[in-house]
């Protein structure tokens, strides 16, 4: 069994040097502890063609896992889910459970005084659009659910780029999956 992992980080800010990447180091350290080998870490701009090309290349390598962070939020350039769908030649479908998780996240953030508006806008609802066949995991720190998709023999995880959110979801759902890292 291939025990390799490819890490892709989506971030214009890292490429500009205004933010230091902590996510790849966090993931690589834990992957190594589990006996897997990180084959490469790539930082990709928020450009659809580049993201799709990076994901296609990663999937063609047939690693055990592709882990991509960033680009899952409600902003116009948060297109990671759509890029994975294109790379895997799958349609985007709305995950109703993820939609409920997103609604709950906005209510939770409103109750804590973090945001004033709880309305589920089209952009916010878009975070529930995932490649067909995906499994979504609730983000208990932020709003965008994590996404897991099996493509051939490779399991792909999409995780938020905010370090606290990514670390929680990685620990709860990527590392602790029963079938993951056996």
mmCIF file of C-alpha atoms in Angstrom:
data_model
loop_
_atom_site.group_PDB
_atom_site.id
_atom_site.type_symbol
_atom_site.label_atom_id
_atom_site.label_comp_id
_atom_site.label_asym_id
_atom_site.label_seq_id
_atom_site.Cartn_x
_atom_site.Cartn_y
_atom_site.Cartn_z
ATOM 1 C CA UNK A 1 0.000 0.000 0.000
ATOM 2 C CA UNK A 2 1.242 3.471 -0.891
ATOM 3 C CA UNK A 3 1.945 5.383 2.307
ATOM 4 C CA UNK A 4 2.556 8.764 0.738
ATOM 5 C CA UNK A 5 0.757 12.076 1.171
ATOM 6 C CA UNK A 6 0.647 15.194 -0.996
ATOM 7 C CA UNK A 7 -0.140 18.465 0.760
ATOM 8 C CA UNK A 8 -1.553 21.392 -1.230
ATOM 9 C CA UNK A 9 -1.975 24.805 0.379
ATOM 10 C CA UNK A 10 -4.224 27.385 -1.291
ATOM 11 C CA UNK A 11 -3.157 30.887 -0.314
ATOM 12 C CA UNK A 12 -2.428 34.117 -2.148
ATOM 13 C CA UNK A 13 -1.199 35.555 1.171
ATOM 14 C CA UNK A 14 1.522 32.907 1.547
ATOM 15 C CA UNK A 15 2.701 33.494 -2.017
ATOM 16 C CA UNK A 16 2.889 37.241 -1.306
ATOM 17 C CA UNK A 17 4.829 36.610 1.895
ATOM 18 C CA UNK A 18 2.290 38.377 4.114
ATOM 19 C CA UNK A 19 1.406 35.137 5.950
ATOM 20 C CA UNK A 20 3.664 32.279 7.005
ATOM 21 C CA UNK A 21 2.320 28.799 6.280
ATOM 22 C CA UNK A 22 1.719 26.946 9.530
ATOM 23 C CA UNK A 23 -0.751 24.439 8.121
ATOM 24 C CA UNK A 24 1.643 22.359 6.016
ATOM 25 C CA UNK A 25 4.127 22.087 8.906
ATOM 26 C CA UNK A 26 1.361 20.983 11.277
ATOM 27 C CA UNK A 27 0.085 18.343 8.842
ATOM 28 C CA UNK A 28 3.536 17.093 7.776
ATOM 29 C CA UNK A 29 4.639 16.663 11.381
ATOM 30 C CA UNK A 30 1.614 14.527 12.210
ATOM 31 C CA UNK A 31 1.775 12.549 8.957
ATOM 32 C CA UNK A 32 5.388 11.663 9.709
ATOM 33 C CA UNK A 33 4.449 10.578 13.251
ATOM 34 C CA UNK A 34 1.900 8.180 11.702
ATOM 35 C CA UNK A 35 4.505 6.511 9.494
ATOM 36 C CA UNK A 36 3.476 8.161 6.238
ATOM 37 C CA UNK A 37 5.795 10.061 3.921
ATOM 38 C CA UNK A 38 4.988 13.530 2.637
ATOM 39 C CA UNK A 39 5.985 13.508 -1.030
ATOM 40 C CA UNK A 40 5.577 17.213 -1.645
ATOM 41 C CA UNK A 41 4.097 20.388 -0.241
ATOM 42 C CA UNK A 42 2.897 22.903 -2.808
ATOM 43 C CA UNK A 43 1.457 26.369 -2.320
ATOM 44 C CA UNK A 44 -1.114 27.169 -4.991
ATOM 45 C CA UNK A 45 -2.628 30.529 -5.875
ATOM 46 C CA UNK A 46 -6.417 31.019 -5.754
ATOM 47 C CA UNK A 47 -6.582 30.657 -9.532
ATOM 48 C CA UNK A 48 -9.013 27.994 -10.681
ATOM 49 C CA UNK A 49 -6.909 26.648 -13.560
ATOM 50 C CA UNK A 50 -3.847 26.345 -11.310
ATOM 51 C CA UNK A 51 -5.806 24.694 -8.498
ATOM 52 C CA UNK A 52 -7.436 22.179 -10.852
ATOM 53 C CA UNK A 53 -4.052 21.401 -12.457
ATOM 54 C CA UNK A 54 -2.417 20.895 -9.042
ATOM 55 C CA UNK A 55 -5.225 18.605 -7.889
ATOM 56 C CA UNK A 56 -5.193 16.596 -11.141
ATOM 57 C CA UNK A 57 -1.432 16.170 -10.884
ATOM 58 C CA UNK A 58 -1.692 15.130 -7.225
ATOM 59 C CA UNK A 59 -4.427 12.589 -7.970
ATOM 60 C CA UNK A 60 -2.441 11.183 -10.916
ATOM 61 C CA UNK A 61 0.405 10.384 -8.507
ATOM 62 C CA UNK A 62 -1.962 8.036 -6.637
ATOM 63 C CA UNK A 63 -0.786 8.816 -3.109
ATOM 64 C CA UNK A 64 -2.729 7.403 -0.179
ATOM 65 C CA UNK A 65 -3.901 10.932 0.672
ATOM 66 C CA UNK A 66 -4.102 14.405 -0.804
ATOM 67 C CA UNK A 67 -4.705 17.042 1.843
ATOM 68 C CA UNK A 68 -5.571 20.534 0.644
ATOM 69 C CA UNK A 69 -6.047 23.522 2.926
ATOM 70 C CA UNK A 70 -7.687 26.851 2.148
ATOM 71 C CA UNK A 71 -10.304 28.237 -0.182
ATOM 72 C CA UNK A 72 -13.384 26.740 1.501
ATOM 73 C CA UNK A 73 -15.065 29.899 2.817
ATOM 74 C CA UNK A 74 -17.952 31.965 1.437
ATOM 75 C CA UNK A 75 -15.840 34.471 -0.518
ATOM 76 C CA UNK A 76 -15.964 34.761 -4.303
ATOM 77 C CA UNK A 77 -12.481 33.255 -4.665
ATOM 78 C CA UNK A 78 -13.053 30.332 -2.279
ATOM 79 C CA UNK A 79 -13.366 27.727 -5.018
ATOM 80 C CA UNK A 80 -11.501 24.685 -3.688
ATOM 81 C CA UNK A 81 -14.586 22.427 -3.679
ATOM 82 C CA UNK A 82 -15.357 23.291 -7.289
ATOM 83 C CA UNK A 83 -11.750 22.736 -8.318
ATOM 84 C CA UNK A 84 -11.722 19.268 -6.745
ATOM 85 C CA UNK A 85 -14.979 18.456 -8.560
ATOM 86 C CA UNK A 86 -13.396 19.499 -11.883
ATOM 87 C CA UNK A 87 -10.166 17.614 -11.172
ATOM 88 C CA UNK A 88 -12.132 14.456 -10.337
ATOM 89 C CA UNK A 89 -14.648 14.957 -13.193
ATOM 90 C CA UNK A 90 -17.572 15.033 -10.777
ATOM 91 C CA UNK A 91 -20.565 17.357 -10.491
ATOM 92 C CA UNK A 92 -21.047 19.606 -7.480
ATOM 93 C CA UNK A 93 -24.043 18.670 -5.348
ATOM 94 C CA UNK A 94 -25.512 20.338 -2.295
ATOM 95 C CA UNK A 95 -24.935 18.330 0.877
ATOM 96 C CA UNK A 96 -27.996 18.965 3.055
ATOM 97 C CA UNK A 97 -26.247 17.894 6.258
ATOM 98 C CA UNK A 98 -23.406 20.331 5.521
ATOM 99 C CA UNK A 99 -25.983 23.048 4.874
ATOM 100 C CA UNK A 100 -27.468 22.472 8.342
ATOM 101 C CA UNK A 101 -23.969 22.524 9.854
ATOM 102 C CA UNK A 102 -23.299 25.878 8.180
ATOM 103 C CA UNK A 103 -26.589 27.327 9.462
ATOM 104 C CA UNK A 104 -25.696 26.118 12.948
ATOM 105 C CA UNK A 105 -22.219 27.657 12.705
ATOM 106 C CA UNK A 106 -23.625 31.075 11.848
ATOM 107 C CA UNK A 107 -26.139 30.873 14.704
ATOM 108 C CA UNK A 108 -23.302 29.878 17.075
ATOM 109 C CA UNK A 109 -21.094 32.744 15.897
ATOM 110 C CA UNK A 110 -23.998 35.175 16.266
ATOM 111 C CA UNK A 111 -24.695 33.981 19.819
ATOM 112 C CA UNK A 112 -21.021 34.580 20.689
ATOM 113 C CA UNK A 113 -21.218 38.106 19.247
ATOM 114 C CA UNK A 114 -18.711 37.342 16.483
ATOM 115 C CA UNK A 115 -21.130 38.188 13.664
ATOM 116 C CA UNK A 116 -24.371 40.153 13.573
ATOM 117 C CA UNK A 117 -26.059 38.567 10.575
ATOM 118 C CA UNK A 118 -27.153 34.913 10.663
ATOM 119 C CA UNK A 119 -28.935 34.926 7.294
ATOM 120 C CA UNK A 120 -27.898 32.062 5.047
ATOM 121 C CA UNK A 121 -26.817 33.994 1.963
ATOM 122 C CA UNK A 122 -26.180 32.326 -1.383
ATOM 123 C CA UNK A 123 -22.421 32.604 -0.766
ATOM 124 C CA UNK A 124 -22.714 30.982 2.648
ATOM 125 C CA UNK A 125 -24.958 28.208 1.316
ATOM 126 C CA UNK A 126 -22.366 27.605 -1.396
ATOM 127 C CA UNK A 127 -20.054 26.112 1.218
ATOM 128 C CA UNK A 128 -22.371 23.060 1.173
ATOM 129 C CA UNK A 129 -21.771 22.453 -2.555
ATOM 130 C CA UNK A 130 -19.300 19.586 -2.738
ATOM 131 C CA UNK A 131 -18.132 17.029 -5.299
ATOM 132 C CA UNK A 132 -20.662 14.211 -5.642
ATOM 133 C CA UNK A 133 -19.811 11.359 -3.270
ATOM 134 C CA UNK A 134 -18.129 13.577 -0.671
ATOM 135 C CA UNK A 135 -18.424 13.223 3.077
ATOM 136 C CA UNK A 136 -18.626 16.510 4.998
ATOM 137 C CA UNK A 137 -17.469 17.128 8.541
ATOM 138 C CA UNK A 138 -18.790 19.903 10.743
ATOM 139 C CA UNK A 139 -16.444 22.764 11.494
ATOM 140 C CA UNK A 140 -17.025 23.484 15.195
ATOM 141 C CA UNK A 141 -14.539 26.382 15.188
ATOM 142 C CA UNK A 142 -15.542 28.225 11.994
ATOM 143 C CA UNK A 143 -18.133 27.793 9.262
ATOM 144 C CA UNK A 144 -16.803 25.842 6.259
ATOM 145 C CA UNK A 145 -17.171 22.068 6.613
ATOM 146 C CA UNK A 146 -14.217 19.829 5.833
ATOM 147 C CA UNK A 147 -14.680 17.587 2.798
ATOM 148 C CA UNK A 148 -13.491 14.019 2.218
ATOM 149 C CA UNK A 149 -13.627 12.412 -1.218
ATOM 150 C CA UNK A 150 -12.247 9.090 -2.411
ATOM 151 C CA UNK A 151 -10.863 9.352 -5.956
ATOM 152 C CA UNK A 152 -9.623 5.978 -7.156
ATOM 153 C CA UNK A 153 -7.289 4.725 -4.440
ATOM 154 C CA UNK A 154 -6.595 8.217 -3.081
ATOM 155 C CA UNK A 155 -8.525 9.811 -0.240
ATOM 156 C CA UNK A 156 -8.655 13.585 -0.574
ATOM 157 C CA UNK A 157 -9.377 15.929 2.311
ATOM 158 C CA UNK A 158 -10.227 19.611 1.900
ATOM 159 C CA UNK A 159 -9.629 21.563 5.108
ATOM 160 C CA UNK A 160 -10.118 25.255 5.932
ATOM 161 C CA UNK A 161 -7.069 27.510 5.734
ATOM 162 C CA UNK A 162 -7.572 29.155 9.133
ATOM 163 C CA UNK A 163 -5.008 27.306 11.275
ATOM 164 C CA UNK A 164 -7.251 26.779 14.339
ATOM 165 C CA UNK A 165 -10.035 25.371 12.143
ATOM 166 C CA UNK A 166 -7.679 23.211 10.085
ATOM 167 C CA UNK A 167 -5.960 21.779 13.166
ATOM 168 C CA UNK A 168 -9.235 20.858 14.862
ATOM 169 C CA UNK A 169 -10.669 19.225 11.727
ATOM 170 C CA UNK A 170 -7.409 17.407 10.954
ATOM 171 C CA UNK A 171 -7.244 16.008 14.477
ATOM 172 C CA UNK A 172 -10.932 15.113 14.721
ATOM 173 C CA UNK A 173 -11.612 13.784 11.239
ATOM 174 C CA UNK A 174 -8.505 13.189 9.166
ATOM 175 C CA UNK A 175 -6.224 11.616 11.746
ATOM 176 C CA UNK A 176 -8.953 9.837 13.689
ATOM 177 C CA UNK A 177 -10.814 8.258 10.779
ATOM 178 C CA UNK A 178 -10.915 4.532 11.470
ATOM 179 C CA UNK A 179 -9.806 3.644 7.949
ATOM 180 C CA UNK A 180 -7.294 6.471 7.794
ATOM 181 C CA UNK A 181 -3.628 5.887 8.516
ATOM 182 C CA UNK A 182 -4.011 2.194 9.369
#
